[in-house]
mmCIF file of C-alpha atoms in Angstrom:
data_model
loop_
_atom_site.group_PDB
_atom_site.id
_atom_site.type_symbol
_atom_site.label_atom_id
_atom_site.label_comp_id
_atom_site.label_asym_id
_atom_site.label_seq_id
_atom_site.Cartn_x
_atom_site.Cartn_y
_atom_site.Cartn_z
ATOM 1 C CA UNK A 1296 5.718 -10.506 -60.354
ATOM 2 C CA UNK A 1297 6.430 -13.586 -59.154
ATOM 3 C CA UNK A 1298 5.372 -15.574 -56.206
ATOM 4 C CA UNK A 1299 6.818 -14.915 -52.883
ATOM 5 C CA UNK A 1300 8.523 -11.634 -54.243
ATOM 6 C CA UNK A 1301 8.836 -8.928 -51.487
ATOM 7 C CA UNK A 1302 9.791 -6.252 -53.394
ATOM 8 C CA UNK A 1303 7.944 -3.801 -55.262
ATOM 9 C CA UNK A 1304 6.527 -4.315 -59.056
ATOM 10 C CA UNK A 1305 8.784 -3.499 -61.841
ATOM 11 C CA UNK A 1306 8.567 0.335 -62.269
ATOM 12 C CA UNK A 1307 6.536 1.779 -65.281
ATOM 13 C CA UNK A 1308 7.321 5.498 -64.744
ATOM 14 C CA UNK A 1309 9.934 7.439 -63.515
ATOM 15 C CA UNK A 1310 8.142 8.514 -60.419
ATOM 16 C CA UNK A 1311 7.839 4.808 -59.307
ATOM 17 C CA UNK A 1312 11.847 4.353 -60.061
ATOM 18 C CA UNK A 1313 12.178 7.386 -57.391
ATOM 19 C CA UNK A 1314 9.797 5.720 -54.930
ATOM 20 C CA UNK A 1315 11.530 2.328 -55.292
ATOM 21 C CA UNK A 1316 15.189 3.761 -54.565
ATOM 22 C CA UNK A 1317 13.583 5.844 -51.859
ATOM 23 C CA UNK A 1318 12.299 2.559 -50.359
ATOM 24 C CA UNK A 1319 15.512 1.075 -50.680
ATOM 25 C CA UNK A 1320 17.656 3.963 -49.168
ATOM 26 C CA UNK A 1321 15.172 4.073 -46.104
ATOM 27 C CA UNK A 1322 15.342 0.195 -45.594
ATOM 28 C CA UNK A 1323 19.353 0.427 -45.426
ATOM 29 C CA UNK A 1324 19.258 3.338 -42.886
ATOM 30 C CA UNK A 1325 16.768 1.282 -40.741
ATOM 31 C CA UNK A 1326 18.920 -1.911 -41.213
ATOM 32 C CA UNK A 1327 22.085 -0.219 -40.061
ATOM 33 C CA UNK A 1328 20.287 1.154 -37.027
ATOM 34 C CA UNK A 1329 18.643 -1.660 -35.963
ATOM 35 C CA UNK A 1330 22.203 -3.801 -36.238
ATOM 36 C CA UNK A 1331 23.788 -1.222 -34.395
ATOM 37 C CA UNK A 1332 21.189 -1.307 -31.634
ATOM 38 C CA UNK A 1333 21.245 -5.205 -31.676
ATOM 39 C CA UNK A 1334 24.937 -5.343 -31.420
ATOM 40 C CA UNK A 1335 25.319 -2.794 -28.334
ATOM 41 C CA UNK A 1336 22.462 -4.558 -26.616
ATOM 42 C CA UNK A 1337 24.272 -7.989 -26.924
ATOM 43 C CA UNK A 1338 27.521 -6.238 -25.787
ATOM 44 C CA UNK A 1339 25.756 -4.524 -22.524
ATOM 45 C CA UNK A 1340 24.069 -8.038 -21.621
ATOM 46 C CA UNK A 1341 27.521 -9.986 -21.977
ATOM 47 C CA UNK A 1342 29.312 -6.868 -20.018
ATOM 48 C CA UNK A 1343 29.212 -7.386 -16.305
ATOM 49 C CA UNK A 1344 30.815 -4.407 -15.764
ATOM 50 C CA UNK A 1345 28.988 -0.972 -14.852
ATOM 51 C CA UNK A 1346 30.599 2.478 -15.212
ATOM 52 C CA UNK A 1347 29.370 5.775 -13.955
ATOM 53 C CA UNK A 1348 30.361 7.443 -17.366
ATOM 54 C CA UNK A 1349 27.920 5.099 -19.166
ATOM 55 C CA UNK A 1350 25.143 5.250 -16.642
ATOM 56 C CA UNK A 1351 25.039 8.907 -16.668
ATOM 57 C CA UNK A 1352 26.992 11.230 -19.109
ATOM 58 C CA UNK A 1353 25.725 14.606 -20.695
ATOM 59 C CA UNK A 1354 27.989 13.876 -23.661
ATOM 60 C CA UNK A 1355 26.196 10.719 -24.131
ATOM 61 C CA UNK A 1356 23.060 12.027 -24.124
ATOM 62 C CA UNK A 1357 24.084 14.869 -26.509
ATOM 63 C CA UNK A 1358 24.939 12.455 -28.942
ATOM 64 C CA UNK A 1359 22.076 10.225 -28.789
ATOM 65 C CA UNK A 1360 19.772 13.188 -29.366
ATOM 66 C CA UNK A 1361 21.864 14.770 -32.336
ATOM 67 C CA UNK A 1362 22.297 11.492 -34.357
ATOM 68 C CA UNK A 1363 18.622 10.732 -34.578
ATOM 69 C CA UNK A 1364 17.945 14.226 -35.657
ATOM 70 C CA UNK A 1365 20.648 14.049 -38.505
ATOM 71 C CA UNK A 1366 19.164 10.471 -39.437
ATOM 72 C CA UNK A 1367 15.825 12.081 -39.700
ATOM 73 C CA UNK A 1368 16.890 14.691 -41.918
ATOM 74 C CA UNK A 1369 18.417 12.260 -44.321
ATOM 75 C CA UNK A 1370 15.167 10.431 -44.619
ATOM 76 C CA UNK A 1371 13.039 13.909 -44.747
ATOM 77 C CA UNK A 1372 14.640 15.896 -47.238
ATOM 78 C CA UNK A 1373 14.513 13.328 -50.205
ATOM 79 C CA UNK A 1374 11.131 12.300 -49.046
ATOM 80 C CA UNK A 1375 9.840 15.723 -49.281
ATOM 81 C CA UNK A 1376 11.527 15.929 -52.756
ATOM 82 C CA UNK A 1377 9.985 13.216 -53.743
ATOM 83 C CA UNK A 1378 6.413 14.705 -52.977
ATOM 84 C CA UNK A 1379 6.905 17.898 -54.782
ATOM 85 C CA UNK A 1380 8.001 15.853 -57.911
ATOM 86 C CA UNK A 1381 4.889 13.753 -57.693
ATOM 87 C CA UNK A 1382 2.748 16.968 -57.360
ATOM 88 C CA UNK A 1383 4.253 18.851 -60.160
ATOM 89 C CA UNK A 1384 2.751 18.732 -63.665
ATOM 90 C CA UNK A 1385 4.743 19.691 -66.792
ATOM 91 C CA UNK A 1386 3.294 20.707 -69.955
ATOM 92 C CA UNK A 1387 0.633 17.723 -70.392
ATOM 93 C CA UNK A 1388 0.148 16.490 -73.917
ATOM 94 C CA UNK A 1389 -2.674 14.577 -73.024
ATOM 95 C CA UNK A 1390 -5.767 14.844 -70.539
ATOM 96 C CA UNK A 1391 -7.841 11.795 -69.321
ATOM 97 C CA UNK A 1392 -10.675 12.571 -66.940
ATOM 98 C CA UNK A 1393 -11.616 9.031 -64.717
ATOM 99 C CA UNK A 1394 -14.829 8.751 -63.090
ATOM 100 C CA UNK A 1395 -15.639 6.460 -60.442
ATOM 101 C CA UNK A 1396 -19.170 4.580 -60.203
ATOM 102 C CA UNK A 1397 -20.666 1.904 -58.325
ATOM 103 C CA UNK A 1398 -19.207 -0.040 -59.425
ATOM 104 C CA UNK A 1399 -16.934 0.500 -62.707
ATOM 105 C CA UNK A 1400 -14.871 3.170 -64.344
ATOM 106 C CA UNK A 1401 -15.375 5.611 -67.069
ATOM 107 C CA UNK A 1402 -12.939 7.502 -69.086
ATOM 108 C CA UNK A 1403 -13.172 10.636 -71.105
ATOM 109 C CA UNK A 1404 -10.298 11.600 -73.401
ATOM 110 C CA UNK A 1405 -10.810 15.517 -73.423
ATOM 111 C CA UNK A 1406 -8.582 16.414 -76.153
ATOM 112 C CA UNK A 1407 -10.319 14.515 -78.855
ATOM 113 C CA UNK A 1408 -13.888 14.502 -79.233
ATOM 114 C CA UNK A 1409 -16.439 11.910 -78.680
ATOM 115 C CA UNK A 1410 -13.981 9.303 -76.898
ATOM 116 C CA UNK A 1411 -15.573 8.419 -73.984
ATOM 117 C CA UNK A 1412 -16.028 4.616 -72.608
ATOM 118 C CA UNK A 1413 -16.714 2.690 -69.631
ATOM 119 C CA UNK A 1414 -14.636 -0.009 -68.147
ATOM 120 C CA UNK A 1415 -16.410 -2.928 -66.442
ATOM 121 C CA UNK A 1416 -14.961 -6.178 -65.099
ATOM 122 C CA UNK A 1417 -14.508 -8.873 -67.353
ATOM 123 C CA UNK A 1418 -16.324 -12.065 -66.598
ATOM 124 C CA UNK A 1419 -13.731 -14.357 -68.449
ATOM 125 C CA UNK A 1420 -10.315 -13.324 -67.942
ATOM 126 C CA UNK A 1421 -6.707 -15.015 -67.653
ATOM 127 C CA UNK A 1422 -6.080 -12.757 -64.511
ATOM 128 C CA UNK A 1423 -8.973 -13.149 -61.998
ATOM 129 C CA UNK A 1424 -10.688 -9.806 -60.934
ATOM 130 C CA UNK A 1425 -7.981 -7.665 -62.734
ATOM 131 C CA UNK A 1426 -9.068 -7.600 -66.408
ATOM 132 C CA UNK A 1427 -11.760 -5.390 -68.005
ATOM 133 C CA UNK A 1428 -13.643 -5.466 -70.995
ATOM 134 C CA UNK A 1429 -12.128 -1.996 -72.257
ATOM 135 C CA UNK A 1430 -8.738 -1.286 -71.373
ATOM 136 C CA UNK A 1431 -7.647 2.258 -71.263
ATOM 137 C CA UNK A 1432 -4.735 2.954 -74.036
ATOM 138 C CA UNK A 1433 -1.806 5.383 -72.967
ATOM 139 C CA UNK A 1434 0.908 6.610 -75.523
ATOM 140 C CA UNK A 1435 4.471 5.609 -74.405
ATOM 141 C CA UNK A 1436 6.941 8.488 -73.228
ATOM 142 C CA UNK A 1437 4.245 11.094 -73.276
ATOM 143 C CA UNK A 1438 3.480 13.678 -70.268
ATOM 144 C CA UNK A 1439 -0.318 13.045 -69.293
ATOM 145 C CA UNK A 1440 -2.676 14.613 -67.205
ATOM 146 C CA UNK A 1441 -5.207 12.374 -64.927
ATOM 147 C CA UNK A 1442 -7.939 14.105 -63.521
ATOM 148 C CA UNK A 1443 -10.294 11.996 -61.126
ATOM 149 C CA UNK A 1444 -13.795 12.428 -59.700
ATOM 150 C CA UNK A 1445 -16.733 10.190 -58.637
ATOM 151 C CA UNK A 1446 -20.420 10.297 -59.296
ATOM 152 C CA UNK A 1447 -21.563 8.639 -56.105
ATOM 153 C CA UNK A 1448 -19.164 7.615 -53.336
ATOM 154 C CA UNK A 1449 -15.523 7.802 -52.585
ATOM 155 C CA UNK A 1450 -13.298 5.456 -54.908
ATOM 156 C CA UNK A 1451 -9.401 5.316 -55.623
ATOM 157 C CA UNK A 1452 -7.803 5.039 -58.955
ATOM 158 C CA UNK A 1453 -4.462 3.086 -58.413
ATOM 159 C CA UNK A 1454 -1.843 1.473 -60.529
ATOM 160 C CA UNK A 1455 0.849 0.070 -58.348
ATOM 161 C CA UNK A 1456 3.693 -0.354 -61.272
ATOM 162 C CA UNK A 1457 3.449 3.555 -62.124
ATOM 163 C CA UNK A 1458 3.103 4.711 -58.392
ATOM 164 C CA UNK A 1459 -0.284 6.045 -58.899
ATOM 165 C CA UNK A 1460 -2.847 6.392 -56.034
ATOM 166 C CA UNK A 1461 -5.627 9.303 -56.198
ATOM 167 C CA UNK A 1462 -8.977 9.579 -54.537
ATOM 168 C CA UNK A 1463 -11.825 9.852 -56.651
ATOM 169 C CA UNK A 1464 -14.216 11.974 -54.527
ATOM 170 C CA UNK A 1465 -17.738 13.373 -55.604
ATOM 171 C CA UNK A 1466 -17.804 17.290 -56.390
ATOM 172 C CA UNK A 1467 -14.053 17.490 -56.396
ATOM 173 C CA UNK A 1468 -11.442 16.805 -59.126
ATOM 174 C CA UNK A 1469 -8.201 15.346 -58.318
ATOM 175 C CA UNK A 1470 -5.167 15.793 -60.515
ATOM 176 C CA UNK A 1471 -2.246 13.599 -60.847
ATOM 177 C CA UNK A 1472 0.651 13.363 -63.436
ATOM 178 C CA UNK A 1473 2.209 10.129 -65.460
ATOM 179 C CA UNK A 1474 4.813 9.697 -67.771
ATOM 180 C CA UNK A 1475 5.007 5.970 -68.708
ATOM 181 C CA UNK A 1476 8.416 4.838 -69.989
ATOM 182 C CA UNK A 1477 7.412 1.259 -70.709
ATOM 183 C CA UNK A 1478 4.956 -0.594 -72.853
ATOM 184 C CA UNK A 1479 2.769 -3.371 -71.340
ATOM 185 C CA UNK A 1480 -0.523 -4.141 -69.562
ATOM 186 C CA UNK A 1481 -0.986 -2.603 -65.997
ATOM 187 C CA UNK A 1482 -3.196 -3.630 -63.539
ATOM 188 C CA UNK A 1483 -4.755 -1.823 -60.436
ATOM 189 C CA UNK A 1484 -8.233 -2.036 -58.394
ATOM 190 C CA UNK A 1485 -9.929 0.421 -56.405
ATOM 191 C CA UNK A 1486 -8.163 1.552 -53.251
ATOM 192 C CA UNK A 1487 -11.022 2.867 -51.331
ATOM 193 C CA UNK A 1488 -13.934 0.673 -49.912
ATOM 194 C CA UNK A 1489 -16.378 2.007 -51.759
ATOM 195 C CA UNK A 1490 -19.230 -0.588 -51.234
ATOM 196 C CA UNK A 1491 -20.350 -4.381 -51.653
ATOM 197 C CA UNK A 1492 -18.601 -4.501 -55.087
ATOM 198 C CA UNK A 1493 -15.659 -2.612 -54.084
ATOM 199 C CA UNK A 1494 -13.421 -5.695 -55.534
ATOM 200 C CA UNK A 1495 -14.949 -5.741 -58.790
ATOM 201 C CA UNK A 1496 -14.025 -2.318 -60.219
ATOM 202 C CA UNK A 1497 -10.538 -3.391 -61.593
ATOM 203 C CA UNK A 1498 -8.336 -0.856 -63.577
ATOM 204 C CA UNK A 1499 -6.461 -1.877 -66.860
ATOM 205 C CA UNK A 1500 -3.966 0.262 -68.495
ATOM 206 C CA UNK A 1501 -2.408 -0.308 -71.751
ATOM 207 C CA UNK A 1502 0.726 1.448 -72.521
ATOM 208 C CA UNK A 1503 1.491 1.773 -76.509
ATOM 209 C CA UNK A 1504 3.780 3.298 -78.851
ATOM 210 C CA UNK A 1505 2.949 6.479 -80.050
ATOM 211 C CA UNK A 1506 1.782 5.503 -83.633
ATOM 212 C CA UNK A 1507 -0.353 2.990 -82.018
ATOM 213 C CA UNK A 1508 -2.177 5.195 -80.003
ATOM 214 C CA UNK A 1509 -2.935 7.606 -82.850
ATOM 215 C CA UNK A 1510 -4.474 4.792 -84.992
ATOM 216 C CA UNK A 1511 -6.589 3.803 -82.181
ATOM 217 C CA UNK A 1512 -7.736 7.445 -81.482
ATOM 218 C CA UNK A 1513 -8.593 7.421 -85.367
ATOM 219 C CA UNK A 1514 -10.356 4.157 -85.306
ATOM 220 C CA UNK A 1515 -12.415 4.885 -81.980
ATOM 221 C CA UNK A 1516 -16.136 4.190 -82.726
#
């Protein structure tokens, strides 16, 4: 991520790739519409002639009713398809439970015995308000189920580079899927205003190859 960069983060999951493509596709349609409208407005301002067929014409009214309907369908159908893809969960190989607290996160790897840890803001960090003392390891190219909840108030677990944002609600389990396809350290923050220290509960995910993840599981204390 560079300074003055207006686009999204580089994607780290197939869902985020699709979100970026849909954003670019939508912006292309919107830019085309704005250009056409601006051109028509300029022509109308410069043209001093008037015509009854332009001021009142049923065919023109029919066209400017049908064309927006067609354009909206071009945007709505891919959007609905993407929403269903984000909601689907295909045979997860790993389940991670994420619990929000005031003001830190705790993680439970339910597929393994006794793998639970808390993740606090690191006081000495290179990236201010983003690094934590215990990162969350995840294996590369693995279908992962993330389950979020909260012990106290509303939180939101968010990783922008992976296209993830899910509320952590007290007394409720919310579920989302993840398929990380790129190694690296990915940061996020709580995206729900949860109290005085809302800005001090960052999220740090470490995507590593499967053999390193298995070694981490075996060596976890």
